mmCIF file of C-alpha atoms and ligand atoms in Angstrom:
data_model
loop_
_atom_site.group_PDB
_atom_site.id
_atom_site.type_symbol
_atom_site.label_atom_id
_atom_site.label_comp_id
_atom_site.label_asym_id
_atom_site.label_seq_id
_atom_site.Cartn_x
_atom_site.Cartn_y
_atom_site.Cartn_z
ATOM 1 C CA MET A 176 -13.433 -24.710 -1.075
ATOM 2 C CA THR A 177 -16.968 -24.100 -2.852
ATOM 3 C CA THR A 178 -17.832 -20.339 -3.982
ATOM 4 C CA THR A 179 -20.309 -20.547 -0.698
ATOM 5 C CA GLN A 180 -17.579 -21.089 1.654
ATOM 6 C CA LEU A 181 -15.448 -18.983 -0.024
ATOM 7 C CA PHE A 182 -17.542 -16.389 0.406
ATOM 8 C CA ASP A 183 -18.553 -17.217 3.867
ATOM 9 C CA LYS A 184 -14.985 -16.832 5.373
ATOM 10 C CA LEU A 185 -14.395 -13.891 3.371
ATOM 11 C CA TRP A 186 -18.032 -12.505 5.512
ATOM 12 C CA ASN A 187 -16.610 -13.929 8.474
ATOM 13 C CA GLU A 188 -13.314 -11.551 8.314
ATOM 14 C CA TYR A 189 -14.787 -8.745 6.929
ATOM 15 C CA THR A 190 -17.612 -8.096 9.737
ATOM 16 C CA ASP A 191 -15.097 -8.734 12.603
ATOM 17 C CA ARG A 192 -13.705 -5.697 10.826
ATOM 18 C CA THR A 193 -17.166 -3.755 9.780
ATOM 19 C CA PRO A 194 -19.710 -5.051 12.700
ATOM 20 C CA SER A 195 -21.895 -2.276 10.720
ATOM 21 C CA ALA A 196 -22.490 -5.193 8.031
ATOM 22 C CA GLN A 197 -23.694 -7.840 10.184
ATOM 23 C CA LYS A 198 -26.293 -5.195 11.929
ATOM 24 C CA VAL A 199 -27.332 -4.049 8.752
ATOM 25 C CA LYS A 200 -27.873 -8.152 7.181
ATOM 26 C CA ASP A 201 -29.706 -8.474 10.827
ATOM 27 C CA LEU A 202 -31.905 -5.386 10.410
ATOM 28 C CA PHE A 203 -32.588 -6.649 6.668
ATOM 29 C CA GLU A 204 -33.666 -9.926 8.056
ATOM 30 C CA ALA A 205 -35.621 -8.811 10.944
ATOM 31 C CA GLN A 206 -37.525 -7.027 8.171
ATOM 32 C CA GLY A 207 -38.758 -10.299 6.458
ATOM 33 C CA ASN A 208 -35.859 -10.546 4.581
ATOM 34 C CA SER A 209 -34.974 -14.233 3.852
ATOM 35 C CA THR A 210 -31.825 -14.174 2.080
ATOM 36 C CA ILE A 211 -29.228 -11.073 1.686
ATOM 37 C CA ALA A 212 -27.527 -11.988 -1.393
ATOM 38 C CA ASN A 213 -24.030 -10.384 -2.687
ATOM 39 C CA ASP A 214 -23.879 -8.442 -5.369
ATOM 40 C CA HIS A 215 -20.203 -7.941 -5.396
ATOM 41 C CA VAL A 216 -17.479 -7.556 -3.485
ATOM 42 C CA ALA A 217 -14.755 -5.533 -3.814
ATOM 43 C CA PHE A 218 -10.594 -5.567 -2.584
ATOM 44 C CA ARG A 219 -7.993 -3.050 -2.927
ATOM 45 C CA THR A 220 -4.450 -4.018 -3.523
ATOM 46 C CA PHE A 221 -1.220 -2.206 -5.072
ATOM 47 C CA ASP A 222 -0.207 -2.825 -8.663
ATOM 48 C CA ASP A 223 3.085 -4.544 -7.620
ATOM 49 C CA PRO A 224 3.578 -8.439 -9.116
ATOM 50 C CA ARG A 225 3.863 -9.946 -6.003
ATOM 51 C CA VAL A 226 0.221 -8.725 -5.280
ATOM 52 C CA ASN A 227 -1.297 -7.039 -7.785
ATOM 53 C CA ILE A 228 -5.020 -7.688 -9.365
ATOM 54 C CA ASP A 229 -4.010 -10.767 -10.877
ATOM 55 C CA VAL A 230 -2.404 -12.215 -8.605
ATOM 56 C CA LEU A 231 -5.463 -11.077 -5.843
ATOM 57 C CA ALA A 232 -7.728 -12.631 -8.121
ATOM 58 C CA THR A 233 -6.223 -16.179 -8.098
ATOM 59 C CA THR A 234 -8.751 -17.706 -5.501
ATOM 60 C CA PHE A 235 -11.589 -16.752 -7.690
ATOM 61 C CA LEU A 236 -9.998 -17.496 -10.743
ATOM 62 C CA ASN A 237 -9.349 -21.417 -9.029
ATOM 63 C CA ASN A 238 -13.012 -21.201 -8.031
ATOM 64 C CA GLY A 239 -14.552 -20.933 -11.345
ATOM 65 C CA TYR A 240 -14.495 -17.236 -12.288
ATOM 66 C CA GLU A 241 -13.420 -15.631 -15.066
ATOM 67 C CA TYR A 242 -12.450 -12.159 -15.942
ATOM 68 C CA VAL A 243 -15.339 -9.634 -17.597
ATOM 69 C CA ALA A 244 -14.042 -5.912 -18.137
ATOM 70 C CA ASP A 245 -11.970 -3.479 -16.872
ATOM 71 C CA TYR A 246 -12.264 0.172 -15.460
ATOM 72 C CA HIS A 247 -9.767 3.021 -15.367
ATOM 73 C CA PHE A 248 -10.057 6.015 -12.251
ATOM 74 C CA GLU A 249 -7.716 8.587 -13.890
ATOM 75 C CA LYS A 250 -7.689 11.497 -10.720
ATOM 76 C CA LYS A 251 -7.644 8.496 -7.598
ATOM 77 C CA LYS A 252 -4.786 6.417 -10.356
ATOM 78 C CA LEU A 253 -6.421 3.586 -10.106
ATOM 79 C CA TYR A 254 -7.115 0.662 -12.611
ATOM 80 C CA ALA A 255 -9.358 -1.824 -11.982
ATOM 81 C CA LYS A 256 -10.840 -5.708 -13.244
ATOM 82 C CA HIS A 257 -14.357 -7.155 -12.430
ATOM 83 C CA PHE A 258 -14.572 -11.062 -12.425
ATOM 84 C CA ALA A 259 -17.905 -13.475 -12.714
ATOM 85 C CA HIS A 260 -18.622 -16.827 -12.162
ATOM 86 C CA LYS A 261 -18.938 -18.919 -15.399
ATOM 87 C CA THR A 262 -21.440 -21.167 -14.179
ATOM 88 C CA ASP A 263 -23.501 -19.780 -11.197
ATOM 89 C CA LYS A 264 -25.469 -16.650 -11.540
ATOM 90 C CA SER A 265 -26.268 -16.241 -8.050
ATOM 91 C CA ALA A 266 -22.296 -16.114 -7.424
ATOM 92 C CA PRO A 267 -21.457 -12.635 -6.050
ATOM 93 C CA LEU A 268 -19.154 -10.679 -9.066
ATOM 94 C CA VAL A 269 -15.924 -9.432 -7.736
ATOM 95 C CA PHE A 270 -14.049 -6.330 -8.506
ATOM 96 C CA ILE A 271 -10.273 -5.631 -7.604
ATOM 97 C CA SER A 272 -9.033 -2.407 -7.736
ATOM 98 C CA GLN A 273 -4.889 -1.641 -8.134
ATOM 99 C CA LEU A 274 -3.202 1.959 -7.039
ATOM 100 C CA LEU A 275 -0.840 2.804 -10.082
ATOM 101 C CA THR A 276 1.838 3.594 -8.006
ATOM 102 C CA SER A 277 4.632 4.875 -10.891
ATOM 103 C CA GLU A 278 1.587 7.637 -11.225
ATOM 104 C CA LEU A 279 1.991 8.559 -7.919
ATOM 105 C CA SER A 280 4.967 10.090 -5.934
ATOM 106 C CA VAL A 281 8.831 8.092 -5.571
ATOM 107 C CA GLU A 282 8.279 8.644 -1.839
ATOM 108 C CA LEU A 283 4.786 7.041 -1.984
ATOM 109 C CA GLN A 284 6.508 4.483 -4.423
ATOM 110 C CA SER A 285 9.173 3.633 -1.877
ATOM 111 C CA ILE A 286 6.912 3.212 1.400
ATOM 112 C CA VAL A 287 4.907 1.390 -0.420
ATOM 113 C CA ASN A 288 8.063 -0.893 -2.061
ATOM 114 C CA ASN A 289 9.311 -0.848 1.754
ATOM 115 C CA THR A 290 6.378 -2.134 3.302
ATOM 116 C CA LEU A 291 5.904 -4.799 0.810
ATOM 117 C CA ASN A 292 9.969 -6.085 0.942
ATOM 118 C CA THR A 293 9.292 -6.901 4.815
ATOM 119 C CA VAL A 294 6.873 -9.519 3.557
ATOM 120 C CA ASP A 295 8.722 -12.726 2.619
ATOM 121 C CA PHE A 296 6.162 -13.355 0.187
ATOM 122 C CA ASP A 297 7.675 -17.123 -0.600
ATOM 123 C CA THR A 298 5.554 -18.154 2.600
ATOM 124 C CA VAL A 299 2.329 -16.417 1.204
ATOM 125 C CA SER A 300 0.321 -18.269 -1.383
ATOM 126 C CA ALA A 301 -1.715 -16.511 -4.001
ATOM 127 C CA GLU A 302 -4.530 -18.370 -3.024
ATOM 128 C CA GLU A 303 -4.867 -17.250 0.421
ATOM 129 C CA LEU A 304 -3.473 -13.493 -0.137
ATOM 130 C CA VAL A 305 -7.237 -12.625 -0.032
ATOM 131 C CA PHE A 306 -7.789 -13.587 3.582
ATOM 132 C CA LYS A 307 -4.779 -12.375 4.955
ATOM 133 C CA GLY A 308 -5.492 -8.628 5.771
ATOM 134 C CA ARG A 309 -2.134 -6.777 6.743
ATOM 135 C CA LEU A 310 1.031 -9.128 6.166
ATOM 136 C CA TRP A 311 3.816 -6.582 7.247
ATOM 137 C CA ASN A 312 4.081 -5.033 11.246
ATOM 138 C CA THR A 313 3.170 -2.630 13.159
ATOM 139 C CA PRO A 314 2.220 0.409 10.643
ATOM 140 C CA ASN A 315 3.243 3.644 11.366
ATOM 141 C CA PHE A 316 1.177 6.940 12.119
ATOM 142 C CA GLU A 317 3.692 9.063 10.570
ATOM 143 C CA LEU A 318 3.963 7.313 7.022
ATOM 144 C CA TYR A 319 0.582 6.494 7.480
ATOM 145 C CA ASN A 320 -0.309 10.370 7.299
ATOM 146 C CA THR A 321 2.349 10.896 4.662
ATOM 147 C CA LEU A 322 0.226 8.408 2.228
ATOM 148 C CA LEU A 323 -3.366 9.642 3.351
ATOM 149 C CA ASN A 324 -1.938 13.068 1.561
ATOM 150 C CA GLU A 325 -1.570 11.865 -1.632
ATOM 151 C CA SER A 326 -3.898 8.894 -1.526
ATOM 152 C CA GLU A 327 -6.094 8.083 0.226
ATOM 153 C CA TYR A 328 -7.051 4.595 -0.888
ATOM 154 C CA ALA A 329 -2.926 3.910 -0.477
ATOM 155 C CA ALA A 330 -3.427 4.910 3.255
ATOM 156 C CA TRP A 331 -6.476 2.183 3.908
ATOM 157 C CA LEU A 332 -4.428 -0.620 2.245
ATOM 158 C CA TYR A 333 -1.648 0.276 4.209
ATOM 159 C CA VAL A 334 -3.564 -0.648 7.345
ATOM 160 C CA ASN A 335 -5.851 -2.319 6.484
ATOM 161 C CA GLY A 336 -3.707 -4.897 4.107
ATOM 162 C CA PHE A 337 -5.785 -7.706 2.068
ATOM 163 C CA CYS A 338 -9.200 -7.896 2.686
ATOM 164 C CA SER A 339 -12.644 -7.425 1.135
ATOM 165 C CA ASN A 340 -13.123 -3.446 1.224
ATOM 166 C CA HIS A 341 -16.730 -4.105 1.150
ATOM 167 C CA PHE A 342 -19.927 -6.337 0.246
ATOM 168 C CA THR A 343 -22.737 -5.342 -1.529
ATOM 169 C CA VAL A 344 -26.329 -6.030 -0.846
ATOM 170 C CA ASP A 345 -28.233 -7.505 -4.098
ATOM 171 C CA ILE A 346 -31.466 -4.787 -3.347
ATOM 172 C CA ASN A 347 -33.100 -6.510 -6.511
ATOM 173 C CA LYS A 348 -33.477 -9.536 -4.397
ATOM 174 C CA LEU A 349 -34.916 -7.884 -1.258
ATOM 175 C CA ASP A 350 -38.654 -8.478 -0.799
ATOM 176 C CA THR A 351 -39.121 -5.632 1.417
ATOM 177 C CA PHE A 352 -37.695 -2.870 -0.502
ATOM 178 C CA ASP A 353 -38.364 -1.659 -4.076
ATOM 179 C CA ASN A 354 -35.561 0.329 -4.873
ATOM 180 C CA ILE A 355 -32.845 2.167 -3.573
ATOM 181 C CA ILE A 356 -34.219 5.359 -1.550
ATOM 182 C CA GLU A 357 -36.328 2.971 0.347
ATOM 183 C CA VAL A 358 -32.652 0.921 1.413
ATOM 184 C CA ASN A 359 -31.237 4.382 1.951
ATOM 185 C CA ASN A 360 -34.299 5.880 4.113
ATOM 186 C CA PHE A 361 -34.068 2.586 6.023
ATOM 187 C CA LEU A 362 -30.672 3.015 6.502
ATOM 188 C CA LYS A 363 -30.720 6.705 7.549
ATOM 189 C CA GLN A 364 -33.785 5.928 10.438
ATOM 190 C CA ASN A 365 -31.975 2.892 11.744
ATOM 191 C CA GLY A 366 -29.094 5.589 12.556
ATOM 192 C CA PHE A 367 -26.550 4.689 9.611
ATOM 193 C CA GLU A 368 -24.228 7.472 7.947
ATOM 194 C CA MET A 369 -24.719 7.317 4.007
ATOM 195 C CA ASN A 370 -21.606 8.102 1.765
ATOM 196 C CA ALA A 371 -22.590 11.727 0.852
ATOM 197 C CA SER A 372 -20.276 11.686 -1.881
ATOM 198 C CA GLY A 373 -21.481 13.287 -5.397
ATOM 199 C CA GLY A 374 -24.869 12.805 -3.907
ATOM 200 C CA GLU A 375 -26.409 9.498 -1.793
ATOM 201 C CA VAL A 376 -27.351 7.616 -4.902
ATOM 202 C CA LYS A 377 -24.867 7.033 -7.352
ATOM 203 C CA GLY A 378 -25.867 6.003 -10.965
ATOM 204 C CA THR A 379 -29.318 6.502 -12.623
ATOM 205 C CA PRO A 380 -31.858 4.425 -13.999
ATOM 206 C CA LYS A 381 -30.322 5.174 -17.423
ATOM 207 C CA ASP A 382 -27.212 3.633 -16.317
ATOM 208 C CA PHE A 383 -28.783 0.705 -15.321
ATOM 209 C CA LEU A 384 -26.721 0.545 -11.709
ATOM 210 C CA GLU A 385 -27.322 2.645 -8.827
ATOM 211 C CA GLN A 386 -25.414 2.267 -5.784
ATOM 212 C CA SER A 387 -24.893 4.056 -2.288
ATOM 213 C CA SER A 388 -22.851 3.072 0.976
ATOM 214 C CA ILE A 389 -22.671 3.348 4.470
ATOM 215 C CA LEU A 390 -19.192 4.981 5.308
ATOM 216 C CA ALA A 391 -16.707 2.866 6.914
ATOM 217 C CA ASP A 392 -16.811 1.851 10.329
ATOM 218 C CA LYS A 393 -14.070 2.704 12.333
ATOM 219 C CA PHE A 394 -11.246 0.185 14.514
ATOM 220 C CA THR A 395 -8.340 1.381 16.626
ATOM 221 C CA VAL A 396 -5.577 0.241 14.844
ATOM 222 C CA GLU A 397 -2.025 0.026 17.009
ATOM 223 C CA PHE A 398 0.492 1.761 15.032
ATOM 224 C CA GLU A 399 4.348 2.350 16.694
ATOM 225 C CA GLU A 400 3.433 5.719 18.177
ATOM 226 C CA GLY A 401 0.194 4.163 19.716
ATOM 227 C CA PRO A 402 -3.587 3.456 19.257
ATOM 228 C CA LYS A 403 -5.406 5.511 16.496
ATOM 229 C CA GLU A 404 -9.067 5.315 15.010
ATOM 230 C CA ILE A 405 -8.636 4.474 11.345
ATOM 231 C CA THR A 406 -11.484 3.299 9.028
ATOM 232 C CA SER A 407 -11.806 0.373 8.113
ATOM 233 C CA CYS A 408 -14.612 -1.427 5.241
ATOM 234 C CA TYR A 409 -17.981 -0.276 4.649
ATOM 235 C CA TYR A 410 -21.118 -2.387 3.344
ATOM 236 C CA GLU A 411 -22.613 -1.238 -0.137
ATOM 237 C CA PHE A 412 -26.262 -1.034 -1.768
ATOM 238 C CA ALA A 413 -26.842 -1.630 -5.577
ATOM 239 C CA PHE A 414 -29.958 -1.858 -7.437
ATOM 240 C CA ARG A 415 -29.942 -2.573 -10.983
ATOM 241 C CA HIS A 416 -31.978 -2.281 -14.424
ATOM 242 C CA GLN A 417 -33.136 -4.322 -17.268
ATOM 243 C CA MET A 418 -31.601 -3.044 -20.496
ATOM 244 C CA ALA A 419 -33.605 -3.092 -23.797
ATOM 245 C CA ASN A 420 -32.297 -6.665 -24.043
ATOM 246 C CA GLY A 421 -34.046 -7.645 -21.378
ATOM 247 C CA GLU A 422 -31.652 -8.587 -19.352
ATOM 248 C CA PHE A 423 -30.052 -6.683 -16.536
ATOM 249 C CA PHE A 424 -26.789 -4.796 -16.376
ATOM 250 C CA LYS A 425 -23.800 -6.641 -15.358
ATOM 251 C CA GLY A 426 -21.231 -4.116 -15.386
ATOM 252 C CA PHE A 427 -20.016 -1.196 -13.162
ATOM 253 C CA ILE A 428 -20.078 2.538 -13.878
ATOM 254 C CA ALA A 429 -16.790 4.175 -13.458
ATOM 255 C CA ASN A 430 -18.131 7.498 -12.384
ATOM 256 C CA SER A 431 -20.132 6.087 -9.607
ATOM 257 C CA ALA A 432 -17.350 3.419 -8.159
ATOM 258 C CA ASP A 433 -14.909 6.558 -8.183
ATOM 259 C CA LYS A 434 -17.324 8.528 -5.586
ATOM 260 C CA ILE A 435 -17.680 4.881 -3.594
ATOM 261 C CA PHE A 436 -14.127 4.812 -3.028
ATOM 262 C CA GLU A 437 -14.139 7.773 -1.165
ATOM 263 C CA SER A 438 -16.646 5.840 1.347
ATOM 264 C CA THR A 439 -13.159 5.013 3.605
ATOM 265 C CA ASP A 440 -12.380 8.432 3.580
ATOM 266 C CA MET A 441 -11.002 9.383 7.189
ATOM 267 C CA LEU A 442 -12.491 13.039 6.906
ATOM 268 C CA LEU A 443 -15.937 12.214 6.002
ATOM 269 C CA LYS A 444 -16.625 10.960 9.253
HETATM 270 NI NI1 NI B 758 -18.499 -1.684 -4.944
#
């Protein structure tokens, strides 16, 4: 699989559950932007050795990516790594986070463990994991709420499984917008709701990275107790600034990412 094929496959799966992302991309194209480039694509997982960051990263590592840096999110009990393509500078960065379950309650740990125990991992190759979505059976709404009380991230993952949590438009490569404020205003004019946690724009030019996102879409999930509306994924926007050496900053800002994680919060929508 080429890098383009890999991200096309992920995009198709992502827009099935996140129709807003396709709508925004179409609006940008209608505005006269010929290519909508991806700054990065993000994934979520648990720290369990069967599915942790290093397992989820397999398909990217096998397709020319390498590890670049890591990040700690102490309050949310998350750890993340970012990967970049070794030679293709136009390929999106990959950001994978994992929930540090051992730092959470015994109850949460047992729900996660029991859930993963229902999956026959011998039949799922690490290469494929990122496309698999939820590998376990119909979720239970009571368990979902137990997870939600402790970690929004855990609850989201329990329902959505392994998939692209967000794609991110590279604002620098858009022809019709010069900055992130213009992008946000355009999105709001078109009826999209922004994640305002920590302000609509996360990060400043001094951080060399400004980011924003629309709130996650919702979709109907069949629980054991019946259908419920649950958050799926969201679309993000990133504007990168040049550093003193003339190069554009290519990393991430933990404090900004911390607030962006909240785009899937059920309470925000
Ligand atoms: Ni992101």
